[in-house]
CSV table of C-alpha atoms and ligand atoms in Angstrom, one decimal:
chain,number,residue,atom,x,y,z
P,1,MET,CA,63.0,126.2,64.9
P,2,SER,CA,64.0,124.2,67.9
P,3,ASP,CA,66.9,121.7,67.6
P,4,PRO,CA,65.5,118.1,67.6
P,5,ILE,CA,68.6,116.7,69.2
P,6,LEU,CA,68.5,119.3,72.0
P,7,ASN,CA,64.8,118.6,72.4
P,8,ASP,CA,65.6,114.9,72.6
P,9,LYS,CA,68.2,115.5,75.2
P,10,SER,CA,65.9,117.5,77.4
P,11,GLU,CA,63.3,114.7,77.0
P,12,VAL,CA,65.9,112.2,78.1
P,13,ASP,CA,66.9,114.4,81.0
P,14,LYS,CA,63.3,114.7,82.0
P,15,ASP,CA,62.9,110.9,82.0
P,16,LEU,CA,66.2,110.3,83.8
P,17,ALA,CA,65.8,113.0,86.5
P,18,PRO,CA,63.4,111.0,88.8
P,19,ILE,CA,65.5,107.8,88.6
P,20,ARG,CA,68.6,109.7,89.3
P,21,ALA,CA,67.0,111.3,92.3
P,22,GLN,CA,66.3,107.8,93.6
P,23,ILE,CA,69.9,106.8,93.0
P,24,ASP,CA,71.0,109.8,94.9
P,25,ALA,CA,68.7,108.8,97.8
P,26,VAL,CA,70.0,105.2,97.8
P,27,ASP,CA,73.6,106.5,97.7
P,28,ALA,CA,72.9,108.7,100.8
P,29,GLN,CA,71.6,105.5,102.6
P,30,LEU,CA,74.6,103.5,101.4
P,31,LEU,CA,76.9,106.2,102.6
P,32,HIS,CA,75.3,106.2,106.0
P,33,LEU,CA,75.3,102.4,106.3
P,34,LEU,CA,78.9,102.1,105.1
P,35,ASN,CA,80.0,104.6,107.8
P,36,GLU,CA,77.9,102.7,110.4
P,37,ARG,CA,79.7,99.5,109.4
P,38,ALA,CA,83.1,101.2,109.6
P,39,LYS,CA,82.3,102.5,113.1
P,40,LEU,CA,81.4,98.9,114.1
P,41,ALA,CA,84.7,97.7,112.7
P,42,GLN,CA,86.5,100.3,114.7
P,43,ALA,CA,84.7,99.0,117.8
P,44,VAL,CA,85.9,95.5,116.9
P,45,GLY,CA,89.4,96.9,116.6
P,46,HIS,CA,89.3,98.3,120.2
P,47,VAL,CA,88.2,94.9,121.5
P,48,LYS,CA,90.9,93.2,119.6
P,49,GLN,CA,93.5,95.6,120.8
P,50,LYS,CA,92.5,95.1,124.4
P,51,HIS,CA,92.9,91.3,124.0
P,52,ALA,CA,96.0,91.5,121.7
P,53,GLN,CA,94.2,89.8,118.9
P,54,PRO,CA,95.1,90.1,115.2
P,55,VAL,CA,93.2,92.6,113.1
P,56,PHE,CA,92.7,90.4,109.9
P,57,ARG,CA,90.6,87.3,110.5
P,58,PRO,CA,90.4,85.4,107.2
P,59,GLU,CA,87.8,82.9,108.6
P,60,ARG,CA,85.5,85.7,109.6
P,61,GLU,CA,85.8,87.3,106.2
P,62,ALA,CA,85.0,84.0,104.6
P,63,PHE,CA,81.8,83.8,106.7
P,64,VAL,CA,80.8,87.3,105.7
P,65,LEU,CA,81.4,86.5,102.0
P,66,GLN,CA,79.4,83.3,102.2
P,67,LYS,CA,76.5,85.2,103.8
P,68,ILE,CA,76.6,87.8,101.1
P,69,ALA,CA,76.2,85.1,98.4
P,70,ALA,CA,73.5,83.2,100.4
P,71,GLN,CA,71.4,86.3,101.1
P,72,ASN,CA,71.8,88.0,97.8
P,73,PRO,CA,68.4,88.8,96.4
P,74,GLY,CA,69.8,89.9,93.0
P,75,PRO,CA,70.0,91.1,90.3
P,76,LEU,CA,73.6,91.8,91.1
P,77,PRO,CA,75.7,88.6,90.6
P,78,SER,CA,77.1,87.2,93.9
P,79,HIS,CA,80.7,87.1,92.7
P,80,SER,CA,80.6,90.8,91.9
P,81,LEU,CA,79.2,91.6,95.3
P,82,GLN,CA,81.9,89.5,96.9
P,83,THR,CA,84.6,91.5,95.1
P,84,LEU,CA,82.9,94.7,96.3
P,85,TRP,CA,82.6,93.3,99.9
P,86,ARG,CA,86.3,92.4,100.0
P,87,GLU,CA,87.0,96.1,99.4
P,88,VAL,CA,84.4,97.2,102.0
P,89,MET,CA,86.0,94.8,104.5
P,90,SER,CA,89.4,96.1,103.5
P,91,ILE,CA,88.4,99.7,104.2
P,92,CYS,CA,86.7,98.7,107.5
P,93,ARG,CA,89.8,96.7,108.5
P,94,ALA,CA,91.9,99.8,107.8
P,95,MET,CA,89.8,101.6,110.4
P,96,GLU,CA,91.3,99.1,112.9
P,97,GLU,CA,94.7,99.2,111.3
P,98,ALA,CA,96.1,99.0,107.7
P,99,VAL,CA,97.6,95.5,107.6
P,100,LYS,CA,101.1,95.2,106.2
P,101,VAL,CA,101.4,92.6,103.4
P,102,ALA,CA,104.6,91.6,101.7
P,103,TYR,CA,104.4,90.5,98.1
P,104,LEU,CA,106.6,89.6,95.2
P,105,GLY,CA,107.1,92.9,93.5
P,106,PRO,CA,107.7,95.2,91.8
P,107,ALA,CA,104.2,96.7,91.3
P,108,GLY,CA,102.4,95.0,88.4
P,109,THR,CA,103.1,91.3,89.3
P,110,TYR,CA,100.4,88.7,89.4
P,111,THR,CA,101.3,88.3,93.1
P,112,GLU,CA,100.3,91.9,93.6
P,113,GLN,CA,97.0,91.1,91.9
P,114,ALA,CA,96.5,88.1,94.1
P,115,MET,CA,97.3,90.2,97.2
P,116,TYR,CA,94.7,92.8,96.3
P,117,LYS,CA,92.1,90.1,95.5
P,118,GLN,CA,92.6,88.7,99.0
P,119,PHE,CA,93.1,91.8,101.1
P,120,GLY,CA,91.4,94.6,99.1
P,121,HIS,CA,93.3,97.8,98.4
P,122,ALA,CA,93.2,99.4,101.9
P,123,ILE,CA,96.5,97.8,103.0
P,124,ASP,CA,100.1,98.7,103.4
P,125,ALA,CA,101.7,96.7,100.6
P,126,ILE,CA,105.5,96.0,100.8
P,127,ASP,CA,107.2,94.8,97.7
P,128,CYS,CA,109.9,92.2,98.0
P,129,THR,CA,112.3,91.0,95.2
P,130,THR,CA,112.3,87.3,95.9
P,131,VAL,CA,110.1,84.6,97.6
P,132,ASP,CA,112.9,84.2,100.2
P,133,ASP,CA,112.6,87.9,101.0
P,134,ILE,CA,108.8,87.6,101.6
P,135,PHE,CA,109.4,84.7,104.1
P,136,ARG,CA,112.2,86.7,105.8
P,137,THR,CA,110.1,89.9,106.0
P,138,VAL,CA,107.1,88.1,107.7
P,139,GLU,CA,109.3,86.1,109.9
P,140,ALA,CA,111.0,89.3,111.1
P,141,ASP,CA,107.6,91.1,111.7
P,142,GLY,CA,108.3,93.5,108.8
P,143,ALA,CA,104.8,92.5,107.6
P,144,ALA,CA,102.0,90.6,109.2
P,145,PHE,CA,101.3,88.7,106.0
P,146,GLY,CA,103.1,87.5,102.9
P,147,VAL,CA,101.7,86.4,99.5
P,148,VAL,CA,103.7,83.9,97.4
P,149,PRO,CA,102.9,81.7,94.4
P,150,ILE,CA,102.7,78.0,95.2
P,151,GLU,CA,101.5,76.3,92.0
P,152,ASN,CA,100.6,76.9,88.4
P,153,SER,CA,98.1,74.8,86.4
P,154,ILE,CA,100.6,74.3,83.6
P,155,GLU,CA,104.0,74.4,85.2
P,156,GLY,CA,103.2,72.7,88.5
P,157,ALA,CA,104.7,73.5,91.9
P,158,VAL,CA,106.8,76.6,92.7
P,159,ASN,CA,109.7,74.7,94.1
P,160,ARG,CA,111.3,77.6,96.0
P,161,THR,CA,108.0,78.2,97.9
P,162,MET,CA,107.7,74.5,98.7
P,163,ASP,CA,111.3,74.3,100.0
P,164,LEU,CA,110.9,77.4,102.2
P,165,LEU,CA,107.6,76.1,103.7
P,166,LEU,CA,109.5,73.1,104.9
P,167,ALA,CA,112.0,75.1,106.9
P,168,SER,CA,110.0,78.2,107.9
P,169,PRO,CA,108.0,78.6,111.1
P,170,LEU,CA,105.3,80.5,109.2
P,171,LYS,CA,101.8,79.2,108.7
P,172,ILE,CA,99.4,79.3,105.7
P,173,CYS,CA,96.3,81.3,106.5
P,174,GLY,CA,94.8,81.8,103.1
P,175,GLU,CA,94.9,81.0,99.4
P,176,VAL,CA,94.1,82.9,96.2
P,177,SER,CA,93.5,81.5,92.8
P,178,LEU,CA,94.1,83.8,89.8
P,179,ALA,CA,93.5,83.4,86.1
P,180,ILE,CA,96.9,84.2,84.5
P,181,ARG,CA,96.7,85.9,81.1
P,182,HIS,CA,100.0,87.0,79.6
P,183,SER,CA,100.5,89.7,77.0
P,184,MET,CA,103.5,90.5,74.8
P,185,LEU,CA,104.4,94.1,75.7
P,186,HIS,CA,106.6,96.6,74.0
P,187,LYS,CA,107.4,100.3,74.4
P,188,THR,CA,106.0,101.3,70.9
P,189,GLY,CA,104.4,98.1,69.8
P,190,ASP,CA,106.8,97.7,66.9
P,191,MET,CA,108.7,94.5,67.5
P,192,SER,CA,111.1,94.8,64.5
P,193,GLY,CA,114.1,96.0,66.6
P,194,VAL,CA,113.5,93.6,69.4
P,195,THR,CA,116.5,91.3,70.3
P,196,THR,CA,115.4,90.0,73.7
P,197,ILE,CA,112.1,88.8,75.2
P,198,VAL,CA,112.2,88.9,79.0
P,199,ALA,CA,109.9,87.3,81.6
P,200,HIS,CA,109.9,85.2,84.7
P,201,PRO,CA,110.9,81.6,83.8
P,202,GLN,CA,107.4,80.4,84.6
P,203,ALA,CA,105.9,82.9,82.2
P,204,LEU,CA,108.3,82.0,79.4
P,205,ALA,CA,107.4,78.3,79.9
P,206,GLN,CA,103.7,79.0,79.9
P,207,CYS,CA,104.1,80.8,76.5
P,208,TYR,CA,106.5,78.2,75.1
P,209,ASN,CA,104.5,77.2,72.0
P,210,TRP,CA,103.3,80.7,71.2
P,211,LEU,CA,106.9,82.0,71.3
P,212,LYS,CA,108.1,79.2,69.1
P,213,GLN,CA,105.4,80.0,66.6
P,214,HIS,CA,105.7,83.8,66.6
P,215,TYR,CA,109.2,84.8,67.7
P,216,PRO,CA,111.4,81.7,67.3
P,217,HIS,CA,114.6,83.7,66.6
P,218,ILE,CA,114.4,86.2,69.4
P,219,GLU,CA,116.5,85.4,72.4
P,220,GLN,CA,114.5,84.7,75.6
P,221,LYS,CA,116.0,85.9,78.9
P,222,PRO,CA,114.6,84.9,82.4
P,223,VAL,CA,114.2,87.7,84.9
P,224,SER,CA,113.1,87.7,88.6
P,225,SER,CA,109.5,88.8,87.9
P,226,ASN,CA,107.3,89.7,84.9
P,227,ALA,CA,107.0,93.3,86.3
P,228,GLN,CA,110.7,93.6,86.4
P,229,GLY,CA,110.7,92.5,82.7
P,230,ALA,CA,108.1,95.2,82.0
P,231,GLN,CA,110.3,97.8,83.6
P,232,MET,CA,113.2,96.7,81.4
P,233,ALA,CA,111.0,96.9,78.3
P,234,ALA,CA,109.9,100.4,79.3
P,235,ALA,CA,113.6,101.5,79.4
P,236,ASP,CA,114.9,99.8,76.3
P,237,PRO,CA,113.0,99.3,73.0
P,238,SER,CA,115.2,96.4,72.0
P,239,VAL,CA,113.5,94.5,74.9
P,240,ALA,CA,110.0,93.1,74.8
P,241,ALA,CA,108.3,91.7,78.0
P,242,ILE,CA,105.7,89.0,78.8
P,243,ALA,CA,103.5,90.3,81.6
P,244,SER,CA,100.0,91.1,82.5
P,245,ASP,CA,98.1,94.0,80.8
P,246,ILE,CA,98.0,95.6,84.3
P,247,ALA,CA,101.8,95.7,84.3
P,248,GLY,CA,101.7,97.0,80.7
P,249,THR,CA,99.5,99.9,81.7
P,250,LYS,CA,101.6,100.6,84.8
P,251,TYR,CA,104.8,100.9,82.7
P,252,ALA,CA,103.2,102.6,79.7
P,253,LEU,CA,103.8,99.7,77.3
P,254,GLN,CA,101.8,98.7,74.2
P,255,THR,CA,100.1,95.3,74.0
P,256,VAL,CA,101.5,93.6,70.9
P,257,ALA,CA,99.5,90.4,71.5
P,258,ALA,CA,97.1,89.5,74.4
P,259,SER,CA,96.4,86.1,76.0
P,260,ILE,CA,99.5,84.4,74.6
P,261,GLN,CA,99.7,81.7,77.2
P,262,ASP,CA,99.5,78.2,75.7
P,263,ASP,CA,96.6,77.1,77.9
P,264,ALA,CA,93.5,79.3,78.1
P,265,ASN,CA,92.8,78.0,81.6
P,266,ASN,CA,96.2,79.0,82.9
P,267,ARG,CA,95.8,79.6,86.7
P,268,THR,CA,98.2,80.2,89.5
P,269,ARG,CA,97.4,79.6,93.2
P,270,PHE,CA,99.0,81.8,95.8
P,271,ILE,CA,99.2,81.3,99.5
P,272,VAL,CA,99.0,83.8,102.3
P,273,LEU,CA,101.7,83.4,105.0
P,274,ALA,CA,101.5,84.6,108.6
P,275,LYS,CA,102.5,83.8,112.1
P,276,GLN,CA,98.8,83.5,113.1
P,277,LEU,CA,96.7,80.4,112.8
P,278,CYS,CA,93.3,80.6,111.2
P,279,GLY,CA,90.0,79.5,112.8
P,280,ILE,CA,87.2,77.4,111.2
P,281,SER,CA,85.5,79.0,108.2
P,282,PRO,CA,82.6,77.7,106.1
P,283,ASN,CA,84.9,75.6,103.9
P,284,ASP,CA,88.5,74.9,104.9
P,285,LYS,CA,91.5,73.0,103.7
P,286,THR,CA,94.7,72.0,105.6
P,287,SER,CA,98.2,71.6,104.3
P,288,ILE,CA,100.8,69.2,105.8
P,289,ILE,CA,104.3,67.9,105.0
P,290,LEU,CA,105.1,64.3,105.6
P,291,ALA,CA,108.0,61.9,105.1
P,292,THR,CA,107.7,58.1,105.4
P,293,PRO,CA,110.3,55.4,106.2
P,294,ASN,CA,111.6,54.3,102.9
P,295,LYS,CA,109.9,50.9,102.6
P,296,ALA,CA,107.2,49.2,100.4
P,297,GLY,CA,103.7,50.3,101.1
P,298,ALA,CA,104.8,53.0,103.6
P,299,VAL,CA,102.9,55.9,102.0
P,300,TYR,CA,99.8,53.8,101.6
P,301,ALA,CA,99.9,52.7,105.3
P,302,LEU,CA,100.7,56.3,106.5
P,303,LEU,CA,97.7,57.8,104.7
P,304,GLU,CA,95.2,55.0,105.5
P,305,PRO,CA,93.7,57.0,108.4
P,306,PHE,CA,92.5,59.6,105.9
P,307,ALA,CA,90.4,57.1,104.1
P,308,ARG,CA,89.1,55.6,107.4
P,309,LYS,CA,88.1,59.0,108.9
P,310,GLY,CA,86.6,60.3,105.6
P,311,VAL,CA,89.2,63.0,104.9
P,312,SER,CA,89.4,63.9,101.2
P,313,MET,CA,92.9,64.6,99.8
P,314,LEU,CA,93.0,67.6,97.4
P,315,ARG,CA,96.7,67.7,96.4
P,316,PHE,CA,99.6,65.4,96.7
P,317,GLU,CA,103.1,66.7,95.7
P,318,SER,CA,106.6,65.4,96.4
P,319,ARG,CA,109.9,67.1,96.8
P,320,PRO,CA,113.3,65.3,97.0
P,321,ALA,CA,114.6,65.4,100.6
P,322,ARG,CA,118.1,66.8,101.0
P,323,GLN,CA,118.7,65.2,104.4
P,324,LYS,CA,119.8,61.7,104.7
P,325,GLY,CA,117.4,58.9,105.6
P,326,TRP,CA,114.3,60.0,103.8
P,327,GLU,CA,113.8,60.0,100.1
P,328,TYR,CA,110.9,62.5,99.6
P,329,PHE,CA,108.8,65.0,101.5
P,330,PHE,CA,105.1,64.7,100.6
P,331,TYR,CA,103.1,67.9,100.5
P,332,ILE,CA,99.5,67.1,101.1
P,333,ASP,CA,96.4,69.3,101.0
P,334,PHE,CA,93.1,67.8,102.3
P,335,ALA,CA,89.6,69.1,103.0
P,336,GLY,CA,88.8,70.1,106.5
P,337,HIS,CA,90.2,72.1,109.5
P,338,ILE,CA,92.6,70.8,112.1
P,339,ASP,CA,90.1,71.7,114.8
P,340,GLU,CA,87.5,69.3,113.4
P,341,GLN,CA,87.3,66.1,115.3
P,342,HIS,CA,87.7,63.6,112.4
P,343,VAL,CA,90.6,65.6,111.0
P,344,ARG,CA,92.3,65.8,114.4
P,345,GLU,CA,92.0,62.0,114.9
P,346,ALA,CA,93.4,61.2,111.5
P,347,LEU,CA,96.3,63.6,111.9
P,348,ALA,CA,97.2,62.2,115.4
P,349,GLU,CA,97.6,58.7,113.9
P,350,ILE,CA,99.5,60.0,110.9
P,351,GLU,CA,101.9,62.1,113.0
P,352,ALA,CA,102.6,59.1,115.2
P,353,ASN,CA,103.7,57.0,112.3
P,354,ALA,CA,105.5,59.5,110.1
P,355,ALA,CA,109.2,59.9,109.9
P,356,PHE,CA,108.6,63.6,109.6
P,357,TYR,CA,105.4,65.6,110.1
P,358,LYS,CA,104.7,69.3,109.9
P,359,CYS,CA,101.3,71.0,109.8
P,360,LEU,CA,101.4,74.2,107.7
P,361,GLY,CA,97.9,75.4,108.8
P,362,SER,CA,94.2,75.3,108.0
P,363,TYR,CA,92.6,78.1,105.9
P,364,PRO,CA,89.5,79.0,103.9
P,365,VAL,CA,89.2,77.4,100.4
P,366,THR,CA,88.7,80.0,97.6
P,367,SER,CA,87.9,79.3,94.0
Z,401,ISJ,C1,85.5,93.6,111.8
Z,401,ISJ,C2,86.4,92.6,111.9
Z,401,ISJ,O1,87.7,92.7,111.5
Z,401,ISJ,C3,88.1,92.5,110.2
Z,401,ISJ,C4,87.1,93.1,109.3
Z,401,ISJ,C5,86.0,92.3,108.9
Z,401,ISJ,C6,84.8,93.0,108.3
Z,401,ISJ,O2,84.9,94.1,107.9
Z,401,ISJ,O3,83.8,92.4,108.2
Z,401,ISJ,C7,86.0,90.9,109.2
Z,401,ISJ,C8,87.1,90.3,109.7
Z,401,ISJ,C9,88.4,91.0,110.1
Z,401,ISJ,O4,89.3,90.7,109.1
Z,401,ISJ,C10,86.0,91.3,112.6
Z,401,ISJ,O5,86.9,90.6,113.0
Z,401,ISJ,O6,84.8,91.1,112.8
């Protein structure tokens, strides 16, 4: 007697065979088209080389991603296609040259995730130990780009990044927003012998209530990155780390508890640093730093051209000024690009009246 399961299987195979043949044919077309695209990127690379132009053009990539969403006939969701296209562009870009990107390492940090989200994986990633190191590396041409955290939805601004932006000649040419989900990680998963929980101070703060509820008596120790904490936990079972599941997998740790951050909508925004300025994209924002004379109504008066010229402010942060004479530096993000007429006019007035003015750059908005 014939085996019904085997029979079924051959029935399934018979039904699948023609569809799989079509998939193979589509793959062959995709393969051809992807290589055609790569050859065009190579041709673009030659032109750029001739004119000494940068390989990575964030504004052009933003246009490509916008077109993908606008022309998408479905059923694939646009955001998935955009993720795919970022990788396609990354691979095509690498045909011109693999761009060097400095990030806050070691491997397994959220900054690494943000970097790959922005640049795709076909890059030359350089891990740095501090935010200062990233600025220095890009300033010294050790990398064309740097990715650093700038603000978290719970903890607010990353002060070191803010302070370095004030002094550095580097420009902002992109931003990345990432959902931050922390896990409690341990070598075996058995927390009974754990005496120390390590993480970046921001991660410890983002899990404050959860830690108080679950491990109130275990000492918390800040380290320079969550991935460094994960490395420590991998080497010592008396240490547990708070980091991403990606870091957990990278360092062969068990997840004791997932999504332990106090706010489910915990997000961090990262910026991309470079020496190059970014052209106009479909949707831009601009970052500036200002200081006003210390008198009543000065901030209001200084920013009035924004209202008059129809420029929308997106973010307003202040940092104490260390120099004498000014009380605060104001870090302002607003909608628009410095090459747009109304923005240029508003900024010219603001610059003329400010005690201090610095433009950090215009760059594509990303969600
Ligand atoms: C091909 C280019 O170079 C890079 C790759 C891009 C792509 O693959 O679409 C787009 C912008 C650049 O970062 C280009 O500038 O057009």
